């Protein structure tokens, strides 16, 4: 995409509300990042929750955290700049050990990843001997190294069902576990971690939206509480939200997820009205064009994973890839 085309997308994502001055600033940052990216043979990854200027402006590959990590493994780049939060950059490093992985702000964390430690996982193993432990991908590399298998919001149900036995321990997202439990017959021992963004949506939000917008299709992320997902039209991961809109062509949608996801989808689906109702992730919003430029220029905030941790974490990720084929 030319810079001009990217700016059109960014303006569409913001419903045409960007001033000429802000648009010019964005253009200048994109141009500067483009030059240094080519000089350093870098590839920039952009999570779906990045602001439109990061998502459309400078990201070579976009998607959810796992898609990005997997696609980056095929990229022939010396440097990967992960525009997302820290655990995602760690996952990219686990899958691409030879690349230098940078993050524009190393304090871009995640309430789910911070809710559990490797010691907590070891305690759970003692408490539930022989029961497989599955972790949502939103966890640190050190936690990935302790569990048996990883899952994503897109494959969580499938992974739980594919594991042996009638019980499973799920960490760290208690709400994702609750959503899996709605259709699984297994006993699920859930860790009570929460996404600070998705936990804010309530059943009352659904009721009020339906009163105000009778035609609206409400789409929720499975990190929302199950009493919310019970009431919406569709629940799915960020990539499934996008395919749901593509396949069903709703006239009006309302997303219960992070704000930039809706902004970016708006630019991709000009015929769909996106009713505003979202929550912003303060961690994702730490990633800005200015900081991306600095990260590339100074090659700072490198993300590293110790070899012994990487080995265990890779094992859990590989177990997910293997079970996904079952
Ligand atoms: S949106 Fe939630 S799950 Fe995603 S990074 Fe922010 S706190 Fe973590």
mmCIF file of N, CA and C in Angstrom, residues 1 9 20 27 34 36 39 54 160 172 174 184 211 215 221 237 248 257 281 286 311:
data_model
loop_
_atom_site.group_PDB
_atom_site.id
_atom_site.type_symbol
_atom_site.label_atom_id
_atom_site.label_comp_id
_atom_site.label_asym_id
_atom_site.label_seq_id
_atom_site.Cartn_x
_atom_site.Cartn_y
_atom_site.Cartn_z
ATOM 1 N N UNK A 1 0.846 -1.202 0.000
ATOM 2 C CA UNK A 1 0.000 0.000 0.000
ATOM 3 C C UNK A 1 0.881 1.251 0.000
ATOM 4 N N UNK A 9 -6.890 4.980 4.728
ATOM 5 C CA UNK A 9 -7.404 3.981 5.690
ATOM 6 C C UNK A 9 -7.450 4.572 7.096
ATOM 7 N N UNK A 20 -5.944 18.119 9.580
ATOM 8 C CA UNK A 20 -4.909 18.108 8.542
ATOM 9 C C UNK A 20 -3.523 18.087 9.188
ATOM 10 N N UNK A 27 1.941 11.267 8.597
ATOM 11 C CA UNK A 27 2.660 11.021 7.335
ATOM 12 C C UNK A 27 4.181 11.104 7.561
ATOM 13 N N UNK A 34 9.660 4.224 7.597
ATOM 14 C CA UNK A 34 9.863 3.455 6.361
ATOM 15 C C UNK A 34 11.348 3.449 5.965
ATOM 16 N N UNK A 36 14.083 3.953 7.857
ATOM 17 C CA UNK A 36 14.967 3.230 8.783
ATOM 18 C C UNK A 36 14.661 1.726 8.761
ATOM 19 N N UNK A 39 16.539 0.379 5.822
ATOM 20 C CA UNK A 39 17.993 0.384 6.089
ATOM 21 C C UNK A 39 18.386 -0.808 6.954
ATOM 22 N N UNK A 54 -0.677 3.051 13.679
ATOM 23 C CA UNK A 54 0.325 1.988 13.792
ATOM 24 C C UNK A 54 -0.098 0.790 12.934
ATOM 25 N N UNK A 160 -9.012 -27.910 24.665
ATOM 26 C CA UNK A 160 -9.514 -28.544 25.898
ATOM 27 C C UNK A 160 -10.112 -29.915 25.573
ATOM 28 N N UNK A 172 -4.573 -18.179 32.213
ATOM 29 C CA UNK A 172 -4.931 -17.425 33.409
ATOM 30 C C UNK A 172 -6.330 -16.799 33.319
ATOM 31 N N UNK A 174 -10.020 -16.556 33.619
ATOM 32 C CA UNK A 174 -11.194 -17.216 34.188
ATOM 33 C C UNK A 174 -12.432 -17.079 33.316
ATOM 34 N N UNK A 184 -18.299 -27.426 27.033
ATOM 35 C CA UNK A 184 -17.473 -28.606 27.288
ATOM 36 C C UNK A 184 -18.083 -29.426 28.422
ATOM 37 N N UNK A 211 -31.958 -1.967 23.100
ATOM 38 C CA UNK A 211 -33.053 -1.000 23.147
ATOM 39 C C UNK A 211 -32.771 0.182 22.223
ATOM 40 N N UNK A 215 -31.583 -3.140 15.506
ATOM 41 C CA UNK A 215 -31.067 -3.967 14.397
ATOM 42 C C UNK A 215 -29.623 -4.422 14.609
ATOM 43 N N UNK A 221 -15.818 -10.563 22.493
ATOM 44 C CA UNK A 221 -14.604 -11.375 22.579
ATOM 45 C C UNK A 221 -14.796 -12.385 23.713
ATOM 46 N N UNK A 237 -12.819 -14.741 18.563
ATOM 47 C CA UNK A 237 -11.506 -14.097 18.663
ATOM 48 C C UNK A 237 -11.463 -12.901 17.709
ATOM 49 N N UNK A 248 -21.260 -12.208 7.044
ATOM 50 C CA UNK A 248 -22.690 -11.951 7.280
ATOM 51 C C UNK A 248 -23.135 -10.558 6.821
ATOM 52 N N UNK A 257 -15.113 -5.138 22.648
ATOM 53 C CA UNK A 257 -13.681 -5.442 22.637
ATOM 54 C C UNK A 257 -12.907 -4.137 22.705
ATOM 55 N N UNK A 281 -7.399 -0.380 25.873
ATOM 56 C CA UNK A 281 -6.372 -1.065 26.673
ATOM 57 C C UNK A 281 -5.193 -0.100 26.862
ATOM 58 N N UNK A 286 0.286 2.205 24.687
ATOM 59 C CA UNK A 286 1.649 2.696 24.924
ATOM 60 C C UNK A 286 2.485 2.666 23.645
ATOM 61 N N UNK A 311 12.897 -23.206 25.643
ATOM 62 C CA UNK A 311 12.700 -24.618 25.314
ATOM 63 C C UNK A 311 11.347 -25.134 25.829
#
